[in-house]
Each structure stands twice: as structure tokens, then as C-alpha cells.
Coordinates of C-alpha atoms in Angstrom, one line a residue:
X6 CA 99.8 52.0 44.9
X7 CA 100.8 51.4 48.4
X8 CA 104.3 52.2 50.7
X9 CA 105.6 50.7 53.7
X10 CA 107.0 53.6 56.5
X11 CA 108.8 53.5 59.7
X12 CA 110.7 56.0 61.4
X13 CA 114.0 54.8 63.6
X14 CA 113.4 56.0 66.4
X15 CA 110.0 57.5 66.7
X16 CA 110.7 59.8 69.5
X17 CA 114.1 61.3 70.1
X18 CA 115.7 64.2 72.5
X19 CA 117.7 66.9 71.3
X20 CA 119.7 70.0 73.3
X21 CA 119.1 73.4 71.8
X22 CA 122.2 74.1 69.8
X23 CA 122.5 70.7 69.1
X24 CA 121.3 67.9 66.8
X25 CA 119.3 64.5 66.4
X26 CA 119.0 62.5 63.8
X27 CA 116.3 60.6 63.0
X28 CA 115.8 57.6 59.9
X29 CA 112.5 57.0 57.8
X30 CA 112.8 53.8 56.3
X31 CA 110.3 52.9 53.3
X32 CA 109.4 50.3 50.9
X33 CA 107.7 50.5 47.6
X34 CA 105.1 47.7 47.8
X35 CA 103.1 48.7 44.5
X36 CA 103.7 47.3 41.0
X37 CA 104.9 50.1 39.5
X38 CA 108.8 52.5 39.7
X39 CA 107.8 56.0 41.8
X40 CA 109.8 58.6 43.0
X41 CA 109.2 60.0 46.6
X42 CA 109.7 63.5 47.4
X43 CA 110.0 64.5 51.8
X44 CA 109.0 67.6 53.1
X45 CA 109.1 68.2 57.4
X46 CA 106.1 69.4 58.7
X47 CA 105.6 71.3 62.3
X48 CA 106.6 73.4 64.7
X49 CA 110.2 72.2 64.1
X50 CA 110.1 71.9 60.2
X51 CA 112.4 75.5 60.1
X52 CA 115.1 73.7 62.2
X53 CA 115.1 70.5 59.7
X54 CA 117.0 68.5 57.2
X55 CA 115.5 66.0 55.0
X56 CA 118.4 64.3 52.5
X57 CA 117.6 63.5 50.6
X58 CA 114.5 65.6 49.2
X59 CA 113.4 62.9 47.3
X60 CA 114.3 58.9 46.4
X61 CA 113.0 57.1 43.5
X62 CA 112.3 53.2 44.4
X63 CA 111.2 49.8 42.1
X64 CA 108.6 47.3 43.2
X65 CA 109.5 45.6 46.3
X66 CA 112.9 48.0 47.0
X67 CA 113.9 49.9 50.4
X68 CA 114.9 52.8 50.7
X69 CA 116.0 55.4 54.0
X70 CA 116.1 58.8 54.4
X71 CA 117.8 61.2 57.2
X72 CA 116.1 63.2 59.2
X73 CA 118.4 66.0 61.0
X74 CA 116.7 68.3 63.6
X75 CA 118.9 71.1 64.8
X76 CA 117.4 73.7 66.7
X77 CA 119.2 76.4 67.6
X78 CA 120.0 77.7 71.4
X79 CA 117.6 80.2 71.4
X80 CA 114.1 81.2 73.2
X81 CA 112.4 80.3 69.7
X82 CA 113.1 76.7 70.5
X83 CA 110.3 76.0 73.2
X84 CA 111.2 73.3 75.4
X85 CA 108.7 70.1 75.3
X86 CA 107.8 67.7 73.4
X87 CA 107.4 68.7 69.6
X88 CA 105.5 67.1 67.1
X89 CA 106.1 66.6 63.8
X90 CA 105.7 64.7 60.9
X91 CA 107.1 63.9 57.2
X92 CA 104.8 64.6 54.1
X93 CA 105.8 62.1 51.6
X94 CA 104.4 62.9 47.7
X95 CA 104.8 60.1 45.2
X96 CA 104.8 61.9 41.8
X97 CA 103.2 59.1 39.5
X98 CA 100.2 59.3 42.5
X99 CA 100.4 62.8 44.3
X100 CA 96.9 61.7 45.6
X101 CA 98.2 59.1 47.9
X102 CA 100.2 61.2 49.9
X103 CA 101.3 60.2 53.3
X104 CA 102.7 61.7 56.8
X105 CA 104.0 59.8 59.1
X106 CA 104.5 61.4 62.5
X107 CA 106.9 61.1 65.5
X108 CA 108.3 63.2 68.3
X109 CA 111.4 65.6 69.2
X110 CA 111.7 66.8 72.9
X111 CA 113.8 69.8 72.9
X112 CA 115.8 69.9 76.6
X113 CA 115.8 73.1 79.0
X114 CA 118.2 75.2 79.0
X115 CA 118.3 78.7 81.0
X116 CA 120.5 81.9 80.0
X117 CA 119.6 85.5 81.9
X118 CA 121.2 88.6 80.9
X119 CA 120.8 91.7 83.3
X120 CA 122.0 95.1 82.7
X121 CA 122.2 98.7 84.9
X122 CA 120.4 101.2 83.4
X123 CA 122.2 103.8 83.8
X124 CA 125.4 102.0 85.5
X125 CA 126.3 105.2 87.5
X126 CA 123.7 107.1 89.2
X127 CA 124.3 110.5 91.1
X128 CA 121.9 112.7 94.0
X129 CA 122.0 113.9 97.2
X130 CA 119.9 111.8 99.4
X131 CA 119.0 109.1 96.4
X132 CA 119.2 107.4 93.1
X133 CA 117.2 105.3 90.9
X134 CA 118.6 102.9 88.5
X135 CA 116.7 100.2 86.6
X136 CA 117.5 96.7 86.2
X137 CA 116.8 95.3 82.8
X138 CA 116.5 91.2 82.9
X139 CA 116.3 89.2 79.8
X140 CA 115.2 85.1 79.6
X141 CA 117.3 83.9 77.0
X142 CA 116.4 80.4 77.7
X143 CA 113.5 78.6 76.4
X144 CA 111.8 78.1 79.9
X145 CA 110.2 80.7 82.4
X146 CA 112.1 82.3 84.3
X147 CA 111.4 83.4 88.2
X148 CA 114.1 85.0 90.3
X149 CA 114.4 87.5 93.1
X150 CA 116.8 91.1 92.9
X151 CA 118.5 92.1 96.4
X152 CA 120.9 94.9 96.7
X153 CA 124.0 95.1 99.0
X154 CA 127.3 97.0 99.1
X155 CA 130.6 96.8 101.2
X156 CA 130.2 98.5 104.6
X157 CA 126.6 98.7 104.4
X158 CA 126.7 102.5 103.3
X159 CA 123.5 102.2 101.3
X160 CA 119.6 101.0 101.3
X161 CA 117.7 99.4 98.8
X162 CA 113.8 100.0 97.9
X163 CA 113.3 97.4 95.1
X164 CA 109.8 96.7 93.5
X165 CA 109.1 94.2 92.4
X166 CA 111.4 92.0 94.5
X167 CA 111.1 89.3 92.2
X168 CA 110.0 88.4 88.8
X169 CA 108.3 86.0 86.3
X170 CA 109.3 86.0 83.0
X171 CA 108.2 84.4 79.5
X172 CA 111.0 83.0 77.3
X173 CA 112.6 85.6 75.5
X174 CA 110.9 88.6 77.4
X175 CA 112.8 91.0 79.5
X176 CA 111.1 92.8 82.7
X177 CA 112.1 95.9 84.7
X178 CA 112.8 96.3 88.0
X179 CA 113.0 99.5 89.6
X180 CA 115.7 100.2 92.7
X181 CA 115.8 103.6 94.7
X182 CA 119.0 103.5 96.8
X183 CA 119.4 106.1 99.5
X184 CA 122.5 106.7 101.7
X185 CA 122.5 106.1 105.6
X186 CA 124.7 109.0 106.0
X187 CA 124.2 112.5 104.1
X188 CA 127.5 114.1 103.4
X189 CA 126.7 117.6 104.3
X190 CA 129.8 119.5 103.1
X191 CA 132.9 118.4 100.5
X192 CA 132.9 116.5 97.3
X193 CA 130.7 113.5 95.9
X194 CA 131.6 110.0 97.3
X195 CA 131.4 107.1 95.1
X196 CA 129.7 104.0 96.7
X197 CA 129.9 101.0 95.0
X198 CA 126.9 98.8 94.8
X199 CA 125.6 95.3 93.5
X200 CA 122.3 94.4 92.3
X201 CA 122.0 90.2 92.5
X202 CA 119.2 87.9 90.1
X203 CA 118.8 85.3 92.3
X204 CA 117.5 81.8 90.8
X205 CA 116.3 78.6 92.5
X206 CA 119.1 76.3 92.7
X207 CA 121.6 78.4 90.6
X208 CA 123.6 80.9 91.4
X209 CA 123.3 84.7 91.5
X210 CA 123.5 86.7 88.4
X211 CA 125.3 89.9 90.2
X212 CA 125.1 93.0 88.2
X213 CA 127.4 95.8 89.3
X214 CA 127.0 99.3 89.7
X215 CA 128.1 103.3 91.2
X216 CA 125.8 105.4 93.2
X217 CA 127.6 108.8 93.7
X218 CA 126.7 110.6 96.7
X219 CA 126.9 114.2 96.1
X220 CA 127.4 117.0 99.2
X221 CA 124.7 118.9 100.1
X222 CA 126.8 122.3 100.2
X223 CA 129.3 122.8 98.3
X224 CA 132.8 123.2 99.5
X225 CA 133.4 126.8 98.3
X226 CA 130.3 128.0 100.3
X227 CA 131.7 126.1 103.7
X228 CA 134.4 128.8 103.2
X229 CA 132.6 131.8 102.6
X230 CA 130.6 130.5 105.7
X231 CA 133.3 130.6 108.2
X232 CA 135.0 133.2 106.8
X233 CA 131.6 135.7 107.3
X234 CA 131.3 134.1 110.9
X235 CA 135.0 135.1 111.5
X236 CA 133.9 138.5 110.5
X237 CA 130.8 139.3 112.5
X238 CA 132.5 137.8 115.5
X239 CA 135.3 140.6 115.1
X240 CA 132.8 143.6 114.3
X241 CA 130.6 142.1 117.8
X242 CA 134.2 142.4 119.5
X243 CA 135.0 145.4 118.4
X244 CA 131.5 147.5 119.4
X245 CA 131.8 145.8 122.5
X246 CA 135.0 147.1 123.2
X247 CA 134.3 150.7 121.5
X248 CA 131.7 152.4 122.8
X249 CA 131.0 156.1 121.4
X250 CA 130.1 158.6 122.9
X251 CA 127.1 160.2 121.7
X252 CA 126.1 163.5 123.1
X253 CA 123.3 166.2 122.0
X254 CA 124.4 169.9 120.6
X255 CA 120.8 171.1 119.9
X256 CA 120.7 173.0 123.0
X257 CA 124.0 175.0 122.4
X258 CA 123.1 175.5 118.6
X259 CA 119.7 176.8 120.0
X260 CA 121.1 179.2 122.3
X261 CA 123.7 180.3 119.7
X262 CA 121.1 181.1 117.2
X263 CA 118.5 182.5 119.8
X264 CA 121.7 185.7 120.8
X265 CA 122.1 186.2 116.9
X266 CA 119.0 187.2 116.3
X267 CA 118.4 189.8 118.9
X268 CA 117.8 193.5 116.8
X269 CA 121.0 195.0 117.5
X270 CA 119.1 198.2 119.6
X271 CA 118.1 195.6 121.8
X272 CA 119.3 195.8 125.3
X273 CA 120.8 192.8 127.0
X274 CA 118.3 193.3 129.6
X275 CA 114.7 192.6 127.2
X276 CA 113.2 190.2 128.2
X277 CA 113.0 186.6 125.9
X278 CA 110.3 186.2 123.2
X279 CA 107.0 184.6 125.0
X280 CA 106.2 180.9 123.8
X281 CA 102.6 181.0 122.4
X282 CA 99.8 179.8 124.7
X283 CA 97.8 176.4 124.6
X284 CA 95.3 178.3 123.2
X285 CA 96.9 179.7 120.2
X286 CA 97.1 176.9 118.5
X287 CA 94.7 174.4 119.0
X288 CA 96.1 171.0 118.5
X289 CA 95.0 169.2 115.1
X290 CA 91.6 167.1 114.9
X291 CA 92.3 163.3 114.9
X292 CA 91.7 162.1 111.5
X293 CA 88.5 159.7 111.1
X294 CA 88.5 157.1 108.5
X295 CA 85.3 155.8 107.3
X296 CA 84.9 151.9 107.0
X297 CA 82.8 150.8 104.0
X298 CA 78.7 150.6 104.8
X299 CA 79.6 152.8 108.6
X300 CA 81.2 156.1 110.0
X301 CA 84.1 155.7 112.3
X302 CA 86.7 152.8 113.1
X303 CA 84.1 151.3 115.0
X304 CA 81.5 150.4 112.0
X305 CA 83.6 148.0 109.8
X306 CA 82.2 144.2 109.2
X307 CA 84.5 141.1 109.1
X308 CA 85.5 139.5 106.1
X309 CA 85.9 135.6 104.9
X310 CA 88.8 134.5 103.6
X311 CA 88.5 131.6 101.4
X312 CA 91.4 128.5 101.4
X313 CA 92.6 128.1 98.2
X314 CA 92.3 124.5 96.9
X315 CA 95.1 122.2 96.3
X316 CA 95.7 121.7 92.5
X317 CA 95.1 118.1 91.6
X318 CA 98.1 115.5 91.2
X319 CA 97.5 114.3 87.9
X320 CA 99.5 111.6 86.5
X321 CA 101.0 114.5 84.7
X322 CA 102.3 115.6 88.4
X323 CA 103.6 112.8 89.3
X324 CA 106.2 112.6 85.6
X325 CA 107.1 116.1 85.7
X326 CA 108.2 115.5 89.3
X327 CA 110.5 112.3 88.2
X328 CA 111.6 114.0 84.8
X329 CA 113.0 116.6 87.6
X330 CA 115.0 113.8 89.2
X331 CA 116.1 111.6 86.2
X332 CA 116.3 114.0 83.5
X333 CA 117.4 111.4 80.7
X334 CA 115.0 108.8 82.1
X335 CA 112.0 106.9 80.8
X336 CA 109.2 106.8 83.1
X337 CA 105.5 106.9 82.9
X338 CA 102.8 107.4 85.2
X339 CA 99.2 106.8 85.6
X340 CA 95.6 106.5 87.5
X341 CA 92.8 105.1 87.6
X342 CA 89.0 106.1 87.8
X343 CA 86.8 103.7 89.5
X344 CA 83.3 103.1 88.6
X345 CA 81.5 105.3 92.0
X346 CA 85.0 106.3 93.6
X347 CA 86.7 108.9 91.4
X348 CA 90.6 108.9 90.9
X349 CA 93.0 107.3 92.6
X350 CA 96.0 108.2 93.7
X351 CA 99.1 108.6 90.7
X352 CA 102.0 105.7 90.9
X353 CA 105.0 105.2 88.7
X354 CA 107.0 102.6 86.8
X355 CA 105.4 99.6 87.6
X356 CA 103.2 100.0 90.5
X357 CA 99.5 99.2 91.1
X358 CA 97.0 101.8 90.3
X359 CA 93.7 100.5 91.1
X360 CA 91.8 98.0 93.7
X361 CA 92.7 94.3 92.8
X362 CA 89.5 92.1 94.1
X363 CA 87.4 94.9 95.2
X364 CA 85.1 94.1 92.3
X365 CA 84.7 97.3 90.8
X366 CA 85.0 98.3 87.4
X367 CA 87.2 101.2 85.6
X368 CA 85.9 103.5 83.5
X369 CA 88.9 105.2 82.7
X370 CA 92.9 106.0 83.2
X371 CA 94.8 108.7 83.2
X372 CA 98.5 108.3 81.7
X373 CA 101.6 110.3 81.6
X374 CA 105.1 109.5 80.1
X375 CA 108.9 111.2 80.1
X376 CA 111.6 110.5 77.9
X377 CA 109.4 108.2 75.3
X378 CA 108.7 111.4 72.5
X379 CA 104.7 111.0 73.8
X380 CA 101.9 108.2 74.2
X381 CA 98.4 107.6 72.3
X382 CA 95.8 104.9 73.6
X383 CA 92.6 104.1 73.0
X384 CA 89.9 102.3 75.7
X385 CA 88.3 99.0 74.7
X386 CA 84.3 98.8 76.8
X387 CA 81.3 96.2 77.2
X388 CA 79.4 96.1 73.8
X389 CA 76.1 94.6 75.2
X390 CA 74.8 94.4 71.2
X391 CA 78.1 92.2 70.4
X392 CA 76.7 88.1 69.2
X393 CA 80.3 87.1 69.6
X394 CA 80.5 88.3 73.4
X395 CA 83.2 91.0 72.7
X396 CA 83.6 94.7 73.0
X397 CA 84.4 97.7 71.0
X398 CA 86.9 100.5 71.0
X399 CA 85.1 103.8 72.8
X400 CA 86.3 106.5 71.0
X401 CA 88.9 107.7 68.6
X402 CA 92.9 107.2 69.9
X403 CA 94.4 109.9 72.2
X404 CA 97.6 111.4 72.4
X405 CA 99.9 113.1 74.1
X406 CA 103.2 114.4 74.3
X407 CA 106.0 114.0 77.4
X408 CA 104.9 115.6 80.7
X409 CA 101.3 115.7 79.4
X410 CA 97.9 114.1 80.7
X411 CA 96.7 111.2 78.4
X412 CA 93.2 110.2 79.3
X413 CA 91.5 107.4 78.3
X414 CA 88.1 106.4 79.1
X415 CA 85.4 108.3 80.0
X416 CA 84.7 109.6 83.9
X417 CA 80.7 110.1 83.4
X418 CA 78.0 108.5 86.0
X419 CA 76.6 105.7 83.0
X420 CA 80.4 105.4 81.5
X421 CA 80.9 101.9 80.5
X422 CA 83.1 99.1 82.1
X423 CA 86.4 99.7 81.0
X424 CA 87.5 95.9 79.7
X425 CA 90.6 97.0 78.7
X426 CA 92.8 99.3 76.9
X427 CA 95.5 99.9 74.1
X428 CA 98.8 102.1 74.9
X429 CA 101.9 102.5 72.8
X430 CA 105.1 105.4 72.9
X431 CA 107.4 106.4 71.1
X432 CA 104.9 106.8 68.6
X433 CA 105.3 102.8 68.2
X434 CA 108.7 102.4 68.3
X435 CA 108.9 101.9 72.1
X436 CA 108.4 99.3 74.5
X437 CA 105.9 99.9 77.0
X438 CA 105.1 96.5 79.3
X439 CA 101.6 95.9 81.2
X440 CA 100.0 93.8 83.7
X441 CA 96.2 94.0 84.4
X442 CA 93.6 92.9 87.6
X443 CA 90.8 90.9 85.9
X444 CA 87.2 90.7 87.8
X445 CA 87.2 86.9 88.9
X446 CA 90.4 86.4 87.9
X447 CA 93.8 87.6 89.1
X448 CA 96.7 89.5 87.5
X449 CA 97.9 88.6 84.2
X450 CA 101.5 87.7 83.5
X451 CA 103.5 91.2 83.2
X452 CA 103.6 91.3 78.9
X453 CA 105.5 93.6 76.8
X454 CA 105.4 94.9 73.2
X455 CA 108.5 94.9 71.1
X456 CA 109.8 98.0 68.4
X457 CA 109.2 96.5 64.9
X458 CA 106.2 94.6 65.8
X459 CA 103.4 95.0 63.3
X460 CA 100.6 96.4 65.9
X461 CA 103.1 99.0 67.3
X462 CA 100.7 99.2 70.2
X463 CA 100.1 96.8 73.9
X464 CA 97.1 95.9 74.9
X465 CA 96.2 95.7 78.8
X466 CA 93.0 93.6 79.9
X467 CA 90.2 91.3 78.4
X468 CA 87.9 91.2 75.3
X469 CA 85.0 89.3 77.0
X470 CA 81.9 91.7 77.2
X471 CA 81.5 89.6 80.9
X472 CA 84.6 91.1 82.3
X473 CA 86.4 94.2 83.4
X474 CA 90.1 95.5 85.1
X475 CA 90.1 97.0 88.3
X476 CA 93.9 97.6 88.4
X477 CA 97.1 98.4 86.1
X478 CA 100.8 98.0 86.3
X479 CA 102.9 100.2 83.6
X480 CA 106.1 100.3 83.0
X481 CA 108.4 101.7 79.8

């Protein structure tokens, strides 16, 4: 049995939400009547159409069948060239089965979504929104986010200033805006602001929202301010211009009292009652107080006082003090232990923790969340008995709850190199996204984890026992 293919054209383009067709033309060049059955084959075989499924052909007879590719106008449909092919089964010889292949290039297209989260903040001297932007295009995205606002009322602190991101990822960006003028007294202002997605050659995405600048004092207590100045400026006026005065009657009392008492056969002539001598009554000793381990004031030794110690900022510290700010925000915060350095300072939402190039390892991070119902991780090390060149989990996962220190690794002299680690919230159900420092190599693209995925968990760094992290970026 044999069979003649050809496919009209071999390669084709299509536009995501669009279609191509393509036609496989055959010929039956063996001796006997078969029936053909088609089935598409590849990365594009969910996207096609074969009609029909099957043709049934006589010796020496053509026949053609359609080929309709249709992919749809989503991230799913990668842009590139695609490869596929067409499995054709002849039922009187299933063993002779043949694929002939061609080639669909699916066109670039680019679609960004970016949303405020929340659209109105409110403080006194700032606020920090988030900017959530989404590639719904098939292509990476890379863009830059700028603030700016009529009248110039406000300034922007935006990390990271611009992104990278995969098809049909989103990424964070975190904006603290901070008025130029505090309102001391009255009622909240409302500045409007706008947050722009800037793209090469396109224009910006702006994404719109309200800060609303609260007074420092409130109005009621500028009142009751100047109306208690008003008052202690009259009383001051008022002593000023009243004096009293104040005069002594102890000395008449005393000589009124002194004539009462006379005996009543006592002549107005006897003399006064004599005052008692010096000597009568000797004044009292001076009391001596004993210092402890001498007699007398002069004896005493000197004590030490001892500085209390600052309590350590743990990433704990650091969440508790944003929770405080942003009450219905999520945040998390962390730190890092260095292999011979100790801790480094906590950071927040999306900032490095850790020394990218310094060549030393991790052995451990310390991890703290708000507004995610808790996190559990677990630390991935150097296995030197692996024969595949990969590590091993440490220990059992840890948990924690919000506003609660997460640690993962260990912080001992011979800990191993921490290769990487595992980190989830929300018991699961949360995103939580991650970049990671790799010895030798640079940072990784920024990756997140999606609610509903079947690992319910990210994981930050390498598997290869010959490499390590020296620093993180978190962000929920």
C-alpha cells in the first residue's frame, strides 16, 4: 500500500482570533479501496479543524481535505512559528500510518490590563497603592510606571520603575505617594492622581486614581485651641490688673490670745512669760543614714547602669508596622541570613533582601505576611550524596500565621547552602510572586504562582547541588 501527500501551502500565518486554512491533497496509489481517517497533531492540534475526519478513496483517486487553524486571541497562543503535523490512519493498513508536517506562524499581538489597588488611598503625610499589570498578549511585555497629577501637589516613590513580564502573567508595582504640602488643620483634600504603563512605541496605558490628604488636627480641636488661648490671655490680663493685697494677722491674733490668758489676779503690771533659753532645748541630732557596706553619707559606692538592648526587627517588625498603615492590605516581608554575616536588614513587597554578586550563600530566610490568612515554606539545600546533582528539602514545612515570623533554613556555623526554597499563602489559595539572585548567574525573571494550581506552593531558586541564592524579591 502506498499514498501520495501534499499540503497547500506548507507554511501559512494566522492572527490570534483569526483563521487559516490549510489543504492536504492525497492520492491513493495502491491496488486496493481504503478509507483514511485525519487527526492534527501539535502544539496547535486544540485550535484545529480537520473536515473531514476521514475520506475513503479507489486505486488511482484524489482526494483533499481542509485544514482550519483558529487560535484564539489569547496568551495560550504563543507567537512563532508552530509546528504541526497530520496523522493519517488507513484502516485496511493502520501499520502504514503517515504524518505529514508543515508550519503555522501565529502573529504578535499585545493587550495590557492595569488596575489600582485600592483606587482611593487616604493618610496624613502618605499613601500606598499597588498597581496590578496583566500581559494579555502572547509576547513579553516591558514597560515603565511614572506618576504625575495636576498642579504637581504630589510625589511618587515607585519600585520597580519598570517591568518584564511573561505572557499571561501579571506583576506588582508598589507606589508610595506623599504630599508636598501637609494640611495641618481642616478637612481631607482629595488629589487626584495618575499612574501611566508606558510601552516602547505605543502609547501609555494611564490608570487613574484618588489620594486623600487628611488634616493633621482636626478642625474641632483648632477651636477648642483658640478658644483656651482666648481664655488664659484674659485670666493674665486680669491678675495683672488686680493685684491683692495680702497682709499677715498672726501678730494681732498672737497678741489677742497672749491678754486672754493672763490669770484674772494678775496685775497689768507682771511681767511677760520668759522665752526658754538655748539651752533648754537642745536642738535635734541631724539624722545619719547608713549607705550599704559604710556608715555615713560619705561611704556609699557607685553603681552601673546597664543600656538596655534594642529588640530585634524581625521581618515580623517590619509587617506589623505596614498592617498598621494599610490595615486591609496584603504585604509580606522578609530577611535573609548570610552564610558568615548574620541577618540582614527586613524589606517589603518586592525589594531585595540579600547581596546579589557578593558570592555568598544563604542559609536561611526569615518571612512574614499580612492580610494572606498565614504562610508555610520549606528550604530546598546542597545534597552532596545526590548521583543526579540535585538537592533535598531540609526539614519538615513551616508555618505561620499573619504578623508572625516564618523561618526557613537553618542559621548554624556548618548550615548548608540554601539552593532554594518553597513559599505559598493563603494556605495555597494565594498568589505569592518571586525572583531570586543565583551564584554565577543573575536574577531570574520575577515568576508567580496562580490559586487553583496543582502545587499550591512557588518555588524561589535552583535545584543544582553546584549552586546557591544570595538574594530574594517577594511580593503577594
Amino acid at each position: 500500500m502506498s499514498l501520495w501527500t501534499s499540503l497547500e501551502p506548507a507554511s501559512t500565518t494566522v492572527d490570534p482570533g483569526g483563521s487559516a486554512t490549510v489543504r492536504l491533497r492525497l492520492r491513493n496509489t495502491g491496488d486496493v479501496v481504503e478509507e483514511y481517517r485525519f487527526e492534527a497533531v501539535g502544539s496547535l492540534a486544540p485550535w484545529t479543524v480537520v473536515e473531514p475526519q476521514s475520506l475513503r478513496l479507489y486505486p488511482g483517486t484524489t482526494g483533499s481535505v481542509d485544514l482550519t487553524f483558529a487560535p484564539p486571541r489569547t496568551p495560550d497562543a504563543t507567537a512563532g512559528p508552530n509546528p504541526y503535523a497530520v496523522r493519517i490512519v488507513p484502516t485496511e493498513h493502520p501499520d502504514a500510518t503517515t504524518a505529514p508536517e508543515g508550519n503555522v506562524t501565529v502573529t504578535p499581538f499585545t493587550q495590557v490590563r492595569a488596575e489600582l489597588v485600592p483606587p482611593t488611598v487616604k493618610g496624613r503625610f502618605r499613601g500606598r497603592p499597588k498597581l496590578a499589570v496583566d500581559n494579555l498578549g502572547n509576547t513579553k511585555l516591558t514597560a515603565s510606571v511614572s506618576g504625575s497629577d495636576h498642579g504637581d501637589q504630589l510625589s511618587y516613590d515607585i519600585r520597580p520603575g519598570s517591568v518584564q513580564i511573561e505572557p499571561g502573567r501579571a506583576a506588582f508595582v508598589k507606589a508610595t505617594l506623599r504630599p508636598r504640602q501637609i494640611i495641618w488643620f481642616g478637612s481631607a483634600e482629595q488629589r487626584p492622581y495618575t499612574l501611566a504603563v508606558q510601552r516602547s512605541g505605543a502609547a501609555p496605558l494611564d490608570v487613574e486614581g484618588t489620594y486623600v490628604q487628611r488634616g493633621f488636627l482636626p478642625r474641632w480641636l483648632m477651636a477648642f485651641l483658640s478658644i483656651f488661648l482666648a481664655l488664659a490671655v484674659t485670666f493674665v490680663m486680669l491678675w495683672i490688673a488686680y493685684k491683692p493685697q495680702v497682709r499677715s494677722t498672726a501678730t494681732e491674733k498672737t497678741q489677742e490670745a497672749g491678754v486672754s490668758m493672763l490669770p484674772p489676779s494678775a496685775s497689768p503690771s507682771a511681767g511677760a512669760p520668759k522665752a526658754p533659753s538655748a539651752e533648754a532645748t537642745p536642738p535635734p541630732a541631724a539624722a545619719v543614714t547608713e549607705q550599704p557596706g559604710g556608715a555615713g553619707a560619705g561611704g556609699g559606692g557607685s553603681e552601673k547602669e546597664e543600656e538596655a538592648e534594642a529588640p530585634e526587627r524581625t521581618a515580623a517588625t517590619a509587617v506589623q508596622e505596614l498592617a498598621v498603615d494599610d490595615p486591609g492590605g496584603r504585604h509580606i516581608c522578609y530577611r535573609v541570613h548570610a552564610a558568615g554575616k548574620g541577618w540582614t536588614d527586613a524589606v517589603c513587597d518586592g525589594e531585595a533582601a540579600g547581596e546579589a554578586g557578593s558570592g555568598t550563600p544563604l542559609t536561611a530566610v526569615n518571612i512574614a505576611v499580612s492580610g494572606t490568612k498565614g504562610t508555610s515554606g520549606g528550604a530546598y539545600v546542597a545534597d552532596p550524596a545526590s548521583t543526579e546533582g540535585k538537592g533535598k528539602y531540609f526539614d519538615p514545612w513551616s508555618k505561620a500565621a499573619d504578623g508572625i515570623d516564618n523561618y526557613v533554613g537553618s542559621t548554624k556555623k556548618d548550615a548548608p547552602d540554601l539552593m532554594g526554597f518553597s513559599i505559598s499563602v493563603d494556605a495555597g489559595k494565594g498568589t505569592v510572586c518571586q525572583s531570586s539572585y543565583v551564584n554565577n548567574h543573575d536574577w531570574l525573571d520575577l515568576a508567580c504562582d496562580n490559586p487553583g494550581d496543582a502545587l499550591e506552593f512557588t518555588y524561589v531558586g535552583t535545584h543544582d547541588n553546584k549552586e546557591w541564592i544570595e538574594a530574594v524579591k517577594l511580593r503577594v
